[in-house]
Short mmCIF file of C-alpha atoms and ligand atoms in Angstrom, two decimals:
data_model
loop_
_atom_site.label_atom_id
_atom_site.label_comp_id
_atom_site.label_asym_id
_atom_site.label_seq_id
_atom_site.Cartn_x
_atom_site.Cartn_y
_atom_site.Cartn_z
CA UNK P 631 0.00 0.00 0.00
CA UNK P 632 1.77 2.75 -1.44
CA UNK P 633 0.93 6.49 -2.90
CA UNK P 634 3.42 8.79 -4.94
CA UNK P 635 3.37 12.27 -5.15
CA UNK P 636 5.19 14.46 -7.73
CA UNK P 637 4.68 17.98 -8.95
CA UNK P 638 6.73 20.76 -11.40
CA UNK P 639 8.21 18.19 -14.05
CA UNK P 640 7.54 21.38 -16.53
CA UNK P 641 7.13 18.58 -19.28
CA UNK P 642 8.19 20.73 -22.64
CA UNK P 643 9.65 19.65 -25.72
CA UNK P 644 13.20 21.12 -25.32
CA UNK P 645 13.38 18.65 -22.10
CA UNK P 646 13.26 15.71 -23.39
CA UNK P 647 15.31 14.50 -20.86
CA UNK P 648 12.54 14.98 -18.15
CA UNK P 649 9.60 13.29 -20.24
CA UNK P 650 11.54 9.88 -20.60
CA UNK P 651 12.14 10.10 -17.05
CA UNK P 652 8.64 10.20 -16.32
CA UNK P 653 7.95 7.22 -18.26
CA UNK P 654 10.16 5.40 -16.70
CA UNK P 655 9.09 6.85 -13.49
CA UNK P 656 5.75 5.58 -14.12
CA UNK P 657 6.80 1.78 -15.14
CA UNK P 658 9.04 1.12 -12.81
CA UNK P 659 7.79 3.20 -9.66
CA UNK P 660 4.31 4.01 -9.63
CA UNK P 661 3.03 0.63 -11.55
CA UNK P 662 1.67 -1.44 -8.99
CA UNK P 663 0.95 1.46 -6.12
CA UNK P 664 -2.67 2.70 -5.02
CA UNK P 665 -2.49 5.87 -6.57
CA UNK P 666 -0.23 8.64 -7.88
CA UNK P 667 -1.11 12.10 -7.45
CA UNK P 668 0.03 15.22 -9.45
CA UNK P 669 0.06 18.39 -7.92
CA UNK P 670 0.52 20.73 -10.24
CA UNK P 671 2.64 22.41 -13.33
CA UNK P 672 2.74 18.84 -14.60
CA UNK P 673 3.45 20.90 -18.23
CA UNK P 674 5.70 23.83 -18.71
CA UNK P 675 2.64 25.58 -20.38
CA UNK P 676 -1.11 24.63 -21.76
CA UNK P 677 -3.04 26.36 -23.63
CA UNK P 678 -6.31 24.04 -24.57
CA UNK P 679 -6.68 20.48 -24.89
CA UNK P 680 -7.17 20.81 -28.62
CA UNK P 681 -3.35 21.45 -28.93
CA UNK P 682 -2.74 17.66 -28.95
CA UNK P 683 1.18 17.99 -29.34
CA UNK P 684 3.40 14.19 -29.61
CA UNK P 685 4.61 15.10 -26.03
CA UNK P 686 1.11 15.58 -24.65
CA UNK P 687 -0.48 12.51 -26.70
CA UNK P 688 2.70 10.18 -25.45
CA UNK P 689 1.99 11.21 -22.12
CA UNK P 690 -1.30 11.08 -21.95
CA UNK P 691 -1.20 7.14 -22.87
CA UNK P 692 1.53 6.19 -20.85
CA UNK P 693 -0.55 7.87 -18.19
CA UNK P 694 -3.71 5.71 -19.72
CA UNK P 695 -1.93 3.05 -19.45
CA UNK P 696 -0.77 3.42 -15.32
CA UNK P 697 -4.60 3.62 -14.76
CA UNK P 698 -5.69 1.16 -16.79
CA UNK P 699 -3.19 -1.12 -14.63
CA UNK P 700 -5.31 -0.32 -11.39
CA UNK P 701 -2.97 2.83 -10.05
CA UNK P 702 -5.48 6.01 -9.33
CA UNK P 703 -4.23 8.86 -11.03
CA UNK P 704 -4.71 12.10 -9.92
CA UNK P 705 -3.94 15.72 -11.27
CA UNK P 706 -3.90 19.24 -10.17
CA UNK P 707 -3.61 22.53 -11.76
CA UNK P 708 -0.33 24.42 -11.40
CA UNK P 709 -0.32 28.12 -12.18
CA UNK P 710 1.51 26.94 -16.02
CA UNK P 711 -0.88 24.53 -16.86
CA UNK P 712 -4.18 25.82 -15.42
CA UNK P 713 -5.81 24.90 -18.99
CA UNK P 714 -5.72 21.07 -19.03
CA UNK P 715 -9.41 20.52 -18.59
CA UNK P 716 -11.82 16.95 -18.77
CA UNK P 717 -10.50 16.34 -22.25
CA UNK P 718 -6.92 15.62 -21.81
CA UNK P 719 -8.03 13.87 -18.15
CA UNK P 720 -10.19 11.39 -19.80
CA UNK P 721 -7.48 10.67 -22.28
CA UNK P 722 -4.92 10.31 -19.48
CA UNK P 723 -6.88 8.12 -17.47
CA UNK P 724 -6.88 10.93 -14.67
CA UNK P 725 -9.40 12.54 -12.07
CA UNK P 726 -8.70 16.69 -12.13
CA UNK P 727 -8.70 17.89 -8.37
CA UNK P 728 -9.20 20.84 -7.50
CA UNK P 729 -6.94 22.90 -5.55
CA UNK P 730 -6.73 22.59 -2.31
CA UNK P 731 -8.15 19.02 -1.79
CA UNK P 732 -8.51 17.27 1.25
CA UNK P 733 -7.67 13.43 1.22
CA UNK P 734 -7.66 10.44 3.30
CA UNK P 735 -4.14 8.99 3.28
CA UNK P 736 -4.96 5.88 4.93
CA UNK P 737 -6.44 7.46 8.30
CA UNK P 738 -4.43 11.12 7.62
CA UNK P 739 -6.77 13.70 6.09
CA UNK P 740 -3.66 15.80 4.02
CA UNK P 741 -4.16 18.79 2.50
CA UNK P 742 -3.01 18.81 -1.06
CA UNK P 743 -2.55 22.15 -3.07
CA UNK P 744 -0.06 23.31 -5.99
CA UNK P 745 1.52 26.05 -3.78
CA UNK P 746 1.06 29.34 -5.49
CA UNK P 747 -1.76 30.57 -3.53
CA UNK P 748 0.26 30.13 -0.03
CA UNK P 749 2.80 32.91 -1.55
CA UNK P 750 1.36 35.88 -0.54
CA UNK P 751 3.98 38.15 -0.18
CA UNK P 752 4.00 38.42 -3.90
CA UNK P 753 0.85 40.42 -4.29
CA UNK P 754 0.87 41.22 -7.97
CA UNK P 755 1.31 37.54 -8.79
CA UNK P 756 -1.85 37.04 -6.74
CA UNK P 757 -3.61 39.99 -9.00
CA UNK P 758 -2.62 38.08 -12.17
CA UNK P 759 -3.63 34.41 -10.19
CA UNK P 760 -6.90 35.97 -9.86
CA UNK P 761 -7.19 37.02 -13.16
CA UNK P 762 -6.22 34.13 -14.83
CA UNK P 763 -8.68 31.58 -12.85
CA UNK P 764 -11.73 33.31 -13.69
CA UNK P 765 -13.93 31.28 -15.42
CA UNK P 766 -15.71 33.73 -17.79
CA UNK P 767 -11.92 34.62 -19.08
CA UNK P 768 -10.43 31.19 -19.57
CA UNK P 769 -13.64 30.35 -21.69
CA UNK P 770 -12.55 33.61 -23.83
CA UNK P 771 -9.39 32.60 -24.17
CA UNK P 772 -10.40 28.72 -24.95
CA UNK P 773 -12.56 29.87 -27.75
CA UNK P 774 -9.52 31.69 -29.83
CA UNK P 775 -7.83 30.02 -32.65
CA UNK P 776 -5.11 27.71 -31.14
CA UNK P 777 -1.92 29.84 -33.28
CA UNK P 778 -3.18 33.14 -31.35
CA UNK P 779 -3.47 30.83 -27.89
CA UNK P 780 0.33 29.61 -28.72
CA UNK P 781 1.37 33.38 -28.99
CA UNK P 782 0.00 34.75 -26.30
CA UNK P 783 1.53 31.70 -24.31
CA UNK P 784 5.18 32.86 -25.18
CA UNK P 785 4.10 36.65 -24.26
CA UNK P 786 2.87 35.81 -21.08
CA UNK P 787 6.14 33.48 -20.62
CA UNK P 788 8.39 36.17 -21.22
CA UNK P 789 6.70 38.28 -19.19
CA UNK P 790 6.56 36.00 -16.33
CA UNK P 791 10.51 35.82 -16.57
CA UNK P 792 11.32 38.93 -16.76
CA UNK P 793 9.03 39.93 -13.66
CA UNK P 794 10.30 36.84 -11.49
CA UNK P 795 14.18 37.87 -12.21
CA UNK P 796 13.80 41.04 -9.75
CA UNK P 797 11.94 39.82 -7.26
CA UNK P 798 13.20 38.71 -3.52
CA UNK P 799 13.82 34.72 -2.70
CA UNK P 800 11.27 35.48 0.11
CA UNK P 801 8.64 37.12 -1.82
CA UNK P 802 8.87 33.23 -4.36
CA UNK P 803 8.30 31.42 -1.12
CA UNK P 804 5.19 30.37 0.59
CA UNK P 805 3.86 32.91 3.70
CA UNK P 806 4.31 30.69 6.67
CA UNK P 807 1.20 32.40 8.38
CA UNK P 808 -0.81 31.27 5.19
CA UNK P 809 0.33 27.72 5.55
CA UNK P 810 -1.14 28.05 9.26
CA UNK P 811 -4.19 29.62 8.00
CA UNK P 812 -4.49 26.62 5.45
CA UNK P 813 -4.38 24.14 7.78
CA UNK P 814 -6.49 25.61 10.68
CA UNK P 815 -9.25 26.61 8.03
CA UNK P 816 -9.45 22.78 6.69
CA UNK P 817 -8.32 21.43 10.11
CA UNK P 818 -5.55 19.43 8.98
CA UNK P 819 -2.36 18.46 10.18
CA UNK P 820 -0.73 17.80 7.39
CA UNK P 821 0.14 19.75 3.87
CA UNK P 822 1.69 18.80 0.91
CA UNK P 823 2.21 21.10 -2.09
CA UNK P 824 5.02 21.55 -4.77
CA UNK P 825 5.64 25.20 -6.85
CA UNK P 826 8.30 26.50 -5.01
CA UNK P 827 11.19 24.06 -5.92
CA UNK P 828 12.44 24.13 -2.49
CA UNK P 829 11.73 20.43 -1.49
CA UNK P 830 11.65 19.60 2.04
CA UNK P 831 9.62 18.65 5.02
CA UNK P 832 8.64 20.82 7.46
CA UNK P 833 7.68 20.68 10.98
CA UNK P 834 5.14 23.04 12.57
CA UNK P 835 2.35 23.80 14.46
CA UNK P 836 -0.90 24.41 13.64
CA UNK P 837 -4.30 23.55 15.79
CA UNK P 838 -2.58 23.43 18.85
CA UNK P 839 -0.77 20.30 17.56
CA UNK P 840 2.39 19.39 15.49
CA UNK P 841 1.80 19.57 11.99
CA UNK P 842 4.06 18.99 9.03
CA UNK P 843 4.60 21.07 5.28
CA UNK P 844 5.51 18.36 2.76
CA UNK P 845 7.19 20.55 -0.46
CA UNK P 846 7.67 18.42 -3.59
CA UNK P 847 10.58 18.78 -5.84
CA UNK P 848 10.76 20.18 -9.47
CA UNK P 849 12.50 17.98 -12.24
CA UNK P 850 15.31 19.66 -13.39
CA UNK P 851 18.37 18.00 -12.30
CA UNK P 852 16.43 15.38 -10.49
CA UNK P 853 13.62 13.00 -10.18
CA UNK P 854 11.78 14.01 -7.47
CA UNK P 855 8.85 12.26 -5.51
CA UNK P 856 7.43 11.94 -2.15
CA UNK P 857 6.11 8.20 -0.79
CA UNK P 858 3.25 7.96 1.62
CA UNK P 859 2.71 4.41 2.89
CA UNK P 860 0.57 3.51 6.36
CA UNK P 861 2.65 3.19 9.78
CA UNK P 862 5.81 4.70 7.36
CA UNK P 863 6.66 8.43 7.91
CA UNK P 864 6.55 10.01 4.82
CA UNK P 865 9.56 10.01 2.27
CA UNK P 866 11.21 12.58 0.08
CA UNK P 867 13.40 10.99 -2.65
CA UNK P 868 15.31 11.90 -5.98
CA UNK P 869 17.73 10.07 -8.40
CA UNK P 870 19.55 12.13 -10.59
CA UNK P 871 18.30 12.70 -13.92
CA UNK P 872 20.15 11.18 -16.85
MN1 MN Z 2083 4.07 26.46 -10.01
#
């Protein structure tokens, strides 16, 4: 009885280092588990489930094929691919959560969330978050021609860049009063989340009690992913990517 977690593989084609990792990732560690969760920028970027790229169809199968084999597969939105919608899900097999989620991780109720609404320091990201998870406006943008969606996913990329290069390690990070907040508000003791790249497990205290921050690892120089098994304290691990 075993659960994975992974998050920020930023699957693009100019890495495709990182998507033959996951593949092999999902044969040879997360075939045979109860489920494998995916918490969020899964993709580098998405901009509609039309797009139907070789990288998104291969992965989509391989994905298909992990939960055609019995393993759950579960997927969040990350603030890069908040786009993949029901389409792409059904063709990967997967069940789209939304963010945060509560689960039951045999007998520990764990809050799961991508991570990018815990960083509140960084107010005008959370202006453009806002923005870009209304409904009415991603159904605007869905209905435009797919070479005008693939345009305006390079501007906003750039722009995204250049904002993020002047901004304070701090500001990047999660709030630790939010993660508090989090917790208290779904009365949890336990979090995990990815976005940040700064994988590690934190201890604490929320509720009066001890409580612990699980942060996932991106996939850049390293296959990262966290086990969860019952009576087994939970497990950060990487292998270097190849
Ligand atoms: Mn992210």
């Amino acid at each position: 009885m075993t659960t994975l977690f992974i998050s920020d593989l930023h699957l693009e084609e100019s890495r495709p280092d990182i998507t033959r990792a996951l593949l092999t990732f999902l044969k040879e560690r997360a075939t045979g588990v109860d489920a494998l969760y995916i918490l969020g920028d899964f993709f580098e970027a998405w901009i509609g489930d039309d797009e139907r790229t070789p990288l998104q169809e291969d992965v989509a199968s391989a994905l298909k094929a992990l939960s055609d084999s019995g393993t759950a597969v579960y997927l969040m939105h990350g603030n890069r691919d908040f786009l993949i919608g029901e389409d792409f899900c059904s063709r990967a097999g997967a069940t789209l959560l939304d963010d945060p989620t509560v689960v039951d991780l045999y007998g520990t109720p764990t809050l799961l969330m991508h991570g990018d609404s815990l960083c509140t320091a960084d107010v005008e990201y959370q202006k453009f978050r806002a923005n870009m998870r209304n409904p009415q406006w991603q159904q605007m943008i869905l209905q435009r021609p797919l070479a005008d969606r693939q345009q305006m996913a390079r501007q906003l990329r750039e722009i995204s860049m250049a904002k993020n290069q002047g901004k304070a390690e701090s500001i990047m990070d999660v709030t630790p009063e939010e993660v508090v907040k989090a917790l208290e508000a779904h009365g949890v003791q336990r979090l995990i989340h990815g976005h940040t790249h700064r994988p590690a497990i934190h201890e604490l205290e929320a509720n009066g009690e001890p409580a612990r921050r699980i942060v996932l690892g991106d996939w850049d120089t390293h296959v990262w992913w966290l086990e969860v098994a019952p009576g087994k304290t939970p497990d950060l691990s990487k292998l270097a990517l190849d």
